[in-house]
Amino acid sequence: MSASPVPKRLKEARQAAKLTQERLGILAGIDEESASARMNQYERGKHEPDFLTLSRIAAVLEVPATYFYTEDNDVAELLILLHRLLPADRRKLAQYLKGESSSPAFQLEP
């Protein structure tokens, strides 16, 4: 088993998206002939995708690439939630967390 968090996170995100290994690989631009095998190897930790490949996988799964690299489950969940926010809302949240905004009840964009 790999010491990297990538295999675990990859499998979790793929299953949450309800995609097969083959379908995810194809959508991420991996050749149809090897998509299933490569994704299987990535999820088992036998091989780790390079950053460009992992970025394409992240785009398909609608998660940030950084999600795959965190070991902390809470941080992983927060990364996904942050990724789903509009950029303006991310800035508002960052300002609040840095203490630059005094209102804990700031309004997020709908």
Short mmCIF file of N, CA, C and O in Angstrom, two decimals:
data_model
loop_
_atom_site.label_atom_id
_atom_site.label_comp_id
_atom_site.label_asym_id
_atom_site.label_seq_id
_atom_site.Cartn_x
_atom_site.Cartn_y
_atom_site.Cartn_z
N MET A 1 0.84 -1.18 0.00
CA MET A 1 0.00 0.00 0.00
C MET A 1 0.88 1.24 0.00
O MET A 1 1.88 1.30 0.66
N SER A 2 0.47 2.21 -0.75
CA SER A 2 1.19 3.45 -0.89
C SER A 2 1.03 4.31 0.37
O SER A 2 -0.01 4.31 1.00
N ALA A 3 2.09 5.06 0.71
CA ALA A 3 2.00 5.99 1.83
C ALA A 3 1.31 7.27 1.40
O ALA A 3 0.92 8.08 2.24
N SER A 4 1.13 7.47 0.14
CA SER A 4 0.49 8.66 -0.40
C SER A 4 -1.01 8.61 -0.16
O SER A 4 -1.63 7.55 -0.26
N PRO A 5 -1.63 9.76 0.11
CA PRO A 5 -3.09 9.78 0.26
C PRO A 5 -3.83 9.73 -1.09
O PRO A 5 -5.05 9.56 -1.10
N VAL A 6 -3.11 9.85 -2.19
CA VAL A 6 -3.74 9.92 -3.51
C VAL A 6 -4.65 8.73 -3.80
O VAL A 6 -5.80 8.93 -4.22
N PRO A 7 -4.22 7.49 -3.61
CA PRO A 7 -5.11 6.36 -3.95
C PRO A 7 -6.45 6.40 -3.22
O PRO A 7 -7.51 6.23 -3.83
N LYS A 8 -6.41 6.66 -1.93
CA LYS A 8 -7.63 6.69 -1.13
C LYS A 8 -8.55 7.81 -1.59
O LYS A 8 -9.75 7.62 -1.80
N ARG A 9 -7.99 9.00 -1.74
CA ARG A 9 -8.79 10.16 -2.16
C ARG A 9 -9.36 9.97 -3.56
O ARG A 9 -10.50 10.33 -3.83
N LEU A 10 -8.57 9.40 -4.44
CA LEU A 10 -9.01 9.18 -5.82
C LEU A 10 -10.22 8.24 -5.84
O LEU A 10 -11.23 8.52 -6.48
N LYS A 11 -10.13 7.16 -5.10
CA LYS A 11 -11.23 6.20 -5.06
C LYS A 11 -12.48 6.82 -4.45
O LYS A 11 -13.59 6.66 -4.97
N GLU A 12 -12.30 7.56 -3.35
CA GLU A 12 -13.45 8.22 -2.70
C GLU A 12 -14.15 9.18 -3.66
O GLU A 12 -15.38 9.17 -3.77
N ALA A 13 -13.36 10.01 -4.34
CA ALA A 13 -13.95 11.01 -5.24
C ALA A 13 -14.61 10.35 -6.44
O ALA A 13 -15.69 10.77 -6.87
N ARG A 14 -14.00 9.30 -6.96
CA ARG A 14 -14.57 8.59 -8.11
C ARG A 14 -15.90 7.95 -7.72
O ARG A 14 -16.90 8.06 -8.44
N GLN A 15 -15.92 7.29 -6.58
CA GLN A 15 -17.16 6.64 -6.14
C GLN A 15 -18.24 7.66 -5.83
O GLN A 15 -19.42 7.44 -6.15
N ALA A 16 -17.87 8.79 -5.25
CA ALA A 16 -18.86 9.84 -4.97
C ALA A 16 -19.46 10.38 -6.27
O ALA A 16 -20.63 10.75 -6.31
N ALA A 17 -18.65 10.39 -7.33
CA ALA A 17 -19.12 10.86 -8.63
C ALA A 17 -19.87 9.77 -9.40
O ALA A 17 -20.37 10.02 -10.49
N LYS A 18 -19.89 8.58 -8.82
CA LYS A 18 -20.57 7.43 -9.44
C LYS A 18 -20.04 7.11 -10.84
O LYS A 18 -20.80 6.88 -11.78
N LEU A 19 -18.71 7.11 -10.94
CA LEU A 19 -18.06 6.77 -12.20
C LEU A 19 -17.26 5.48 -12.04
O LEU A 19 -16.72 5.21 -10.97
N THR A 20 -17.19 4.70 -13.11
CA THR A 20 -16.31 3.54 -13.11
C THR A 20 -14.89 4.04 -13.31
O THR A 20 -14.65 5.16 -13.78
N GLN A 21 -13.93 3.19 -13.00
CA GLN A 21 -12.54 3.54 -13.24
C GLN A 21 -12.32 3.83 -14.72
O GLN A 21 -11.67 4.81 -15.09
N GLU A 22 -12.89 2.99 -15.57
CA GLU A 22 -12.71 3.16 -17.01
C GLU A 22 -13.30 4.49 -17.48
O GLU A 22 -12.64 5.24 -18.22
N ARG A 23 -14.50 4.80 -17.06
CA ARG A 23 -15.16 6.03 -17.51
C ARG A 23 -14.39 7.26 -17.04
O ARG A 23 -14.20 8.22 -17.80
N LEU A 24 -13.94 7.25 -15.80
CA LEU A 24 -13.16 8.37 -15.29
C LEU A 24 -11.89 8.55 -16.09
O LEU A 24 -11.54 9.66 -16.48
N GLY A 25 -11.20 7.45 -16.34
CA GLY A 25 -9.97 7.54 -17.12
C GLY A 25 -10.20 8.12 -18.50
O GLY A 25 -9.45 8.99 -18.96
N ILE A 26 -11.24 7.67 -19.16
CA ILE A 26 -11.55 8.17 -20.51
C ILE A 26 -11.90 9.65 -20.46
O ILE A 26 -11.39 10.44 -21.26
N LEU A 27 -12.73 10.05 -19.51
CA LEU A 27 -13.10 11.46 -19.39
C LEU A 27 -11.90 12.35 -19.06
O LEU A 27 -11.88 13.53 -19.43
N ALA A 28 -10.90 11.76 -18.41
CA ALA A 28 -9.69 12.51 -18.05
C ALA A 28 -8.65 12.50 -19.18
O ALA A 28 -7.57 13.03 -19.02
N GLY A 29 -8.99 11.86 -20.29
CA GLY A 29 -8.10 11.89 -21.44
C GLY A 29 -7.13 10.74 -21.56
O GLY A 29 -6.20 10.77 -22.37
N ILE A 30 -7.35 9.70 -20.77
CA ILE A 30 -6.50 8.51 -20.85
C ILE A 30 -7.03 7.63 -21.98
O ILE A 30 -8.25 7.49 -22.16
N ASP A 31 -6.15 7.04 -22.73
CA ASP A 31 -6.53 6.18 -23.86
C ASP A 31 -7.52 5.11 -23.41
O ASP A 31 -7.34 4.48 -22.36
N GLU A 32 -8.55 4.91 -24.21
CA GLU A 32 -9.61 3.95 -23.86
C GLU A 32 -9.08 2.55 -23.58
O GLU A 32 -9.62 1.83 -22.75
N GLU A 33 -8.06 2.16 -24.30
CA GLU A 33 -7.50 0.81 -24.15
C GLU A 33 -6.87 0.58 -22.77
O GLU A 33 -6.85 -0.54 -22.28
N SER A 34 -6.35 1.66 -22.17
CA SER A 34 -5.64 1.49 -20.90
C SER A 34 -6.29 2.24 -19.73
O SER A 34 -5.79 2.17 -18.61
N ALA A 35 -7.40 2.93 -19.99
CA ALA A 35 -8.02 3.76 -18.96
C ALA A 35 -8.35 2.99 -17.68
O ALA A 35 -8.00 3.41 -16.58
N SER A 36 -9.01 1.87 -17.81
CA SER A 36 -9.41 1.09 -16.64
C SER A 36 -8.21 0.58 -15.86
O SER A 36 -8.14 0.72 -14.63
N ALA A 37 -7.25 0.03 -16.57
CA ALA A 37 -6.06 -0.52 -15.91
C ALA A 37 -5.25 0.58 -15.21
O ALA A 37 -4.80 0.40 -14.07
N ARG A 38 -5.10 1.71 -15.86
CA ARG A 38 -4.33 2.80 -15.24
C ARG A 38 -5.03 3.34 -14.01
O ARG A 38 -4.40 3.57 -12.97
N MET A 39 -6.33 3.55 -14.10
CA MET A 39 -7.05 4.06 -12.94
C MET A 39 -6.99 3.06 -11.78
O MET A 39 -6.85 3.45 -10.63
N ASN A 40 -7.08 1.78 -12.11
CA ASN A 40 -6.97 0.75 -11.09
C ASN A 40 -5.61 0.81 -10.40
O ASN A 40 -5.51 0.71 -9.18
N GLN A 41 -4.56 0.99 -11.18
CA GLN A 41 -3.21 1.08 -10.61
C GLN A 41 -3.07 2.33 -9.74
O GLN A 41 -2.43 2.29 -8.69
N TYR A 42 -3.68 3.43 -10.16
CA TYR A 42 -3.64 4.65 -9.35
C TYR A 42 -4.37 4.45 -8.02
O TYR A 42 -3.88 4.85 -6.97
N GLU A 43 -5.53 3.82 -8.06
CA GLU A 43 -6.31 3.62 -6.84
C GLU A 43 -5.67 2.60 -5.91
O GLU A 43 -5.88 2.66 -4.70
N ARG A 44 -4.93 1.66 -6.45
CA ARG A 44 -4.24 0.67 -5.60
C ARG A 44 -2.90 1.19 -5.08
O ARG A 44 -2.29 0.58 -4.22
N GLY A 45 -2.44 2.32 -5.62
CA GLY A 45 -1.18 2.88 -5.18
C GLY A 45 0.03 2.27 -5.85
O GLY A 45 1.17 2.51 -5.44
N LYS A 46 -0.21 1.45 -6.87
CA LYS A 46 0.91 0.84 -7.59
C LYS A 46 1.69 1.89 -8.37
O LYS A 46 2.90 1.86 -8.45
N HIS A 47 0.95 2.83 -8.97
CA HIS A 47 1.53 3.97 -9.67
C HIS A 47 0.78 5.21 -9.22
O HIS A 47 -0.38 5.13 -8.82
N GLU A 48 1.45 6.35 -9.29
CA GLU A 48 0.78 7.60 -8.97
C GLU A 48 0.77 8.49 -10.21
O GLU A 48 1.79 8.63 -10.88
N PRO A 49 -0.39 9.06 -10.52
CA PRO A 49 -0.45 9.90 -11.71
C PRO A 49 0.40 11.16 -11.53
O PRO A 49 0.56 11.65 -10.41
N ASP A 50 0.95 11.65 -12.65
CA ASP A 50 1.67 12.92 -12.57
C ASP A 50 0.66 14.03 -12.30
O ASP A 50 -0.55 13.83 -12.38
N PHE A 51 1.17 15.22 -11.98
CA PHE A 51 0.27 16.31 -11.58
C PHE A 51 -0.69 16.71 -12.69
O PHE A 51 -1.86 16.98 -12.43
N LEU A 52 -0.24 16.73 -13.92
CA LEU A 52 -1.11 17.11 -15.03
C LEU A 52 -2.27 16.12 -15.17
O LEU A 52 -3.43 16.51 -15.31
N THR A 53 -1.97 14.83 -15.10
CA THR A 53 -3.02 13.80 -15.18
C THR A 53 -3.97 13.92 -14.00
O THR A 53 -5.19 13.87 -14.17
N LEU A 54 -3.41 14.12 -12.82
CA LEU A 54 -4.26 14.24 -11.63
C LEU A 54 -5.11 15.50 -11.70
O LEU A 54 -6.27 15.50 -11.26
N SER A 55 -4.60 16.55 -12.30
CA SER A 55 -5.38 17.78 -12.48
C SER A 55 -6.55 17.55 -13.42
O SER A 55 -7.66 18.06 -13.20
N ARG A 56 -6.33 16.76 -14.47
CA ARG A 56 -7.43 16.44 -15.40
C ARG A 56 -8.47 15.57 -14.70
O ARG A 56 -9.68 15.75 -14.88
N ILE A 57 -8.01 14.63 -13.90
CA ILE A 57 -8.93 13.78 -13.13
C ILE A 57 -9.74 14.64 -12.17
O ILE A 57 -10.95 14.49 -12.04
N ALA A 58 -9.05 15.56 -11.49
CA ALA A 58 -9.73 16.46 -10.54
C ALA A 58 -10.81 17.28 -11.24
O ALA A 58 -11.90 17.46 -10.70
N ALA A 59 -10.51 17.76 -12.44
CA ALA A 59 -11.49 18.56 -13.19
C ALA A 59 -12.73 17.72 -13.50
O ALA A 59 -13.86 18.21 -13.36
N VAL A 60 -12.53 16.48 -13.89
CA VAL A 60 -13.67 15.60 -14.18
C VAL A 60 -14.49 15.36 -12.92
O VAL A 60 -15.73 15.39 -12.95
N LEU A 61 -13.81 15.17 -11.81
CA LEU A 61 -14.49 14.87 -10.54
C LEU A 61 -14.99 16.12 -9.82
O LEU A 61 -15.66 16.01 -8.79
N GLU A 62 -14.65 17.28 -10.37
CA GLU A 62 -15.05 18.56 -9.79
C GLU A 62 -14.57 18.73 -8.36
O GLU A 62 -15.31 19.14 -7.46
N VAL A 63 -13.29 18.39 -8.14
CA VAL A 63 -12.61 18.61 -6.87
C VAL A 63 -11.30 19.31 -7.18
O VAL A 63 -10.77 19.20 -8.29
N PRO A 64 -10.73 20.03 -6.21
CA PRO A 64 -9.44 20.65 -6.47
C PRO A 64 -8.33 19.59 -6.44
O PRO A 64 -8.44 18.59 -5.72
N ALA A 65 -7.30 19.79 -7.22
CA ALA A 65 -6.20 18.82 -7.24
C ALA A 65 -5.58 18.64 -5.85
O ALA A 65 -5.15 17.55 -5.49
N THR A 66 -5.59 19.69 -5.05
CA THR A 66 -5.03 19.62 -3.70
C THR A 66 -5.76 18.60 -2.82
O THR A 66 -5.17 18.07 -1.88
N TYR A 67 -7.01 18.33 -3.14
CA TYR A 67 -7.80 17.35 -2.39
C TYR A 67 -7.09 16.00 -2.32
O TYR A 67 -7.11 15.32 -1.29
N PHE A 68 -6.44 15.62 -3.39
CA PHE A 68 -5.81 14.30 -3.46
C PHE A 68 -4.58 14.18 -2.56
O PHE A 68 -4.15 13.07 -2.25
N TYR A 69 -4.01 15.30 -2.16
CA TYR A 69 -2.75 15.26 -1.43
C TYR A 69 -2.87 15.42 0.08
O TYR A 69 -1.89 15.25 0.80
N THR A 70 -4.05 15.75 0.58
CA THR A 70 -4.18 15.93 2.02
C THR A 70 -4.47 14.60 2.72
O THR A 70 -5.24 13.78 2.22
N GLU A 71 -3.85 14.42 3.86
CA GLU A 71 -4.08 13.21 4.65
C GLU A 71 -5.24 13.38 5.62
O GLU A 71 -5.83 12.40 6.05
N ASP A 72 -5.56 14.62 5.95
CA ASP A 72 -6.57 14.94 6.94
C ASP A 72 -7.97 14.94 6.30
O ASP A 72 -8.22 15.70 5.36
N ASN A 73 -8.86 14.11 6.81
CA ASN A 73 -10.21 14.00 6.24
C ASN A 73 -11.00 15.30 6.34
O ASN A 73 -11.75 15.65 5.43
N ASP A 74 -10.84 16.02 7.46
CA ASP A 74 -11.56 17.29 7.62
C ASP A 74 -11.06 18.32 6.60
O ASP A 74 -11.86 19.05 6.01
N VAL A 75 -9.76 18.37 6.41
CA VAL A 75 -9.20 19.30 5.43
C VAL A 75 -9.66 18.92 4.02
O VAL A 75 -10.01 19.79 3.22
N ALA A 76 -9.72 17.63 3.73
CA ALA A 76 -10.19 17.18 2.42
C ALA A 76 -11.62 17.65 2.17
O ALA A 76 -11.95 18.16 1.10
N GLU A 77 -12.47 17.51 3.18
CA GLU A 77 -13.86 17.96 3.04
C GLU A 77 -13.93 19.47 2.86
O GLU A 77 -14.68 19.98 2.02
N LEU A 78 -13.13 20.21 3.63
CA LEU A 78 -13.11 21.66 3.50
C LEU A 78 -12.62 22.10 2.12
O LEU A 78 -13.14 23.06 1.54
N LEU A 79 -11.63 21.40 1.58
CA LEU A 79 -11.14 21.74 0.25
C LEU A 79 -12.24 21.60 -0.80
O LEU A 79 -12.36 22.45 -1.70
N ILE A 80 -13.04 20.56 -0.69
CA ILE A 80 -14.14 20.38 -1.64
C ILE A 80 -15.17 21.49 -1.46
O ILE A 80 -15.64 22.07 -2.45
N LEU A 81 -15.50 21.82 -0.23
CA LEU A 81 -16.48 22.88 0.02
C LEU A 81 -15.97 24.23 -0.48
O LEU A 81 -16.72 24.99 -1.10
N LEU A 82 -14.70 24.51 -0.26
CA LEU A 82 -14.12 25.76 -0.75
C LEU A 82 -14.12 25.80 -2.27
O LEU A 82 -14.38 26.84 -2.88
N HIS A 83 -13.83 24.68 -2.87
CA HIS A 83 -13.79 24.59 -4.33
C HIS A 83 -15.15 24.91 -4.94
O HIS A 83 -15.22 25.49 -6.03
N ARG A 84 -16.20 24.59 -4.24
CA ARG A 84 -17.56 24.80 -4.76
C ARG A 84 -18.03 26.25 -4.60
O ARG A 84 -19.02 26.64 -5.21
N LEU A 85 -17.34 27.03 -3.77
CA LEU A 85 -17.73 28.43 -3.57
C LEU A 85 -17.34 29.28 -4.78
O LEU A 85 -16.35 29.01 -5.46
N LEU A 86 -18.10 30.31 -5.00
CA LEU A 86 -17.73 31.29 -6.01
C LEU A 86 -16.47 32.02 -5.54
O LEU A 86 -16.26 32.18 -4.33
N PRO A 87 -15.64 32.49 -6.45
CA PRO A 87 -14.40 33.19 -6.06
C PRO A 87 -14.64 34.35 -5.08
O PRO A 87 -13.88 34.51 -4.12
N ALA A 88 -15.69 35.12 -5.30
CA ALA A 88 -15.98 36.25 -4.40
C ALA A 88 -16.28 35.74 -2.99
O ALA A 88 -15.87 36.36 -1.99
N ASP A 89 -16.98 34.63 -2.90
CA ASP A 89 -17.30 34.06 -1.59
C ASP A 89 -16.05 33.49 -0.91
O ASP A 89 -15.92 33.57 0.31
N ARG A 90 -15.14 32.94 -1.69
CA ARG A 90 -13.88 32.46 -1.11
C ARG A 90 -13.10 33.62 -0.51
O ARG A 90 -12.54 33.49 0.58
N ARG A 91 -13.07 34.75 -1.22
CA ARG A 91 -12.36 35.93 -0.70
C ARG A 91 -13.01 36.43 0.59
O ARG A 91 -12.32 36.76 1.55
N LYS A 92 -14.34 36.45 0.62
CA LYS A 92 -15.06 36.89 1.83
C LYS A 92 -14.73 35.96 3.00
O LYS A 92 -14.48 36.41 4.12
N LEU A 93 -14.75 34.67 2.74
CA LEU A 93 -14.46 33.71 3.80
C LEU A 93 -13.02 33.85 4.27
O LEU A 93 -12.75 33.84 5.48
N ALA A 94 -12.09 34.02 3.37
CA ALA A 94 -10.69 34.20 3.73
C ALA A 94 -10.51 35.46 4.58
O ALA A 94 -9.79 35.44 5.59
N GLN A 95 -11.17 36.55 4.21
CA GLN A 95 -11.08 37.78 4.98
C GLN A 95 -11.63 37.57 6.39
O GLN A 95 -11.03 38.02 7.37
N TYR A 96 -12.72 36.87 6.48
CA TYR A 96 -13.30 36.60 7.80
C TYR A 96 -12.36 35.75 8.64
O TYR A 96 -12.10 36.06 9.81
N LEU A 97 -11.82 34.70 8.06
CA LEU A 97 -10.94 33.80 8.81
C LEU A 97 -9.64 34.48 9.23
O LEU A 97 -9.06 34.15 10.26
N LYS A 98 -9.18 35.45 8.43
CA LYS A 98 -7.97 36.20 8.77
C LYS A 98 -8.25 37.33 9.75
O LYS A 98 -7.35 38.03 10.17
N GLY A 99 -9.51 37.51 10.11
CA GLY A 99 -9.88 38.55 11.04
C GLY A 99 -10.05 39.91 10.40
O GLY A 99 -10.12 40.93 11.09
N GLU A 100 -10.10 39.96 9.08
CA GLU A 100 -10.25 41.22 8.37
C GLU A 100 -11.70 41.63 8.24
O GLU A 100 -11.99 42.74 7.81
N SER A 101 -12.60 40.75 8.59
CA SER A 101 -14.03 41.05 8.56
C SER A 101 -14.57 40.69 9.94
O SER A 101 -14.33 39.60 10.45
N SER A 102 -15.31 41.61 10.53
CA SER A 102 -15.79 41.38 11.90
C SER A 102 -17.10 40.61 11.95
O SER A 102 -17.51 40.15 12.99
N SER A 103 -17.75 40.48 10.81
CA SER A 103 -19.05 39.84 10.81
C SER A 103 -18.97 38.35 10.55
O SER A 103 -18.60 37.93 9.46
N PRO A 104 -19.33 37.53 11.55
CA PRO A 104 -19.33 36.08 11.30
C PRO A 104 -20.49 35.67 10.41
O PRO A 104 -20.53 34.58 9.89
N ALA A 105 -21.45 36.56 10.22
CA ALA A 105 -22.64 36.24 9.42
C ALA A 105 -22.57 36.93 8.07
O ALA A 105 -23.55 37.46 7.59
N PHE A 106 -21.38 36.95 7.46
CA PHE A 106 -21.28 37.56 6.14
C PHE A 106 -22.15 36.80 5.15
O PHE A 106 -22.45 35.64 5.35
N GLN A 107 -22.59 37.49 4.14
CA GLN A 107 -23.51 36.91 3.16
C GLN A 107 -22.74 36.30 1.99
O GLN A 107 -21.97 36.98 1.33
N LEU A 108 -22.95 35.02 1.75
CA LEU A 108 -22.38 34.38 0.59
C LEU A 108 -23.30 34.59 -0.59
O LEU A 108 -24.52 34.68 -0.45
N GLU A 109 -22.68 34.66 -1.77
CA GLU A 109 -23.48 34.82 -2.99
C GLU A 109 -24.33 33.56 -3.20
O GLU A 109 -23.90 32.47 -2.89
N PRO A 110 -25.56 33.72 -3.72
CA PRO A 110 -26.43 32.54 -3.93
C PRO A 110 -25.89 31.64 -5.03
O PRO A 110 -25.13 31.98 -5.84
#
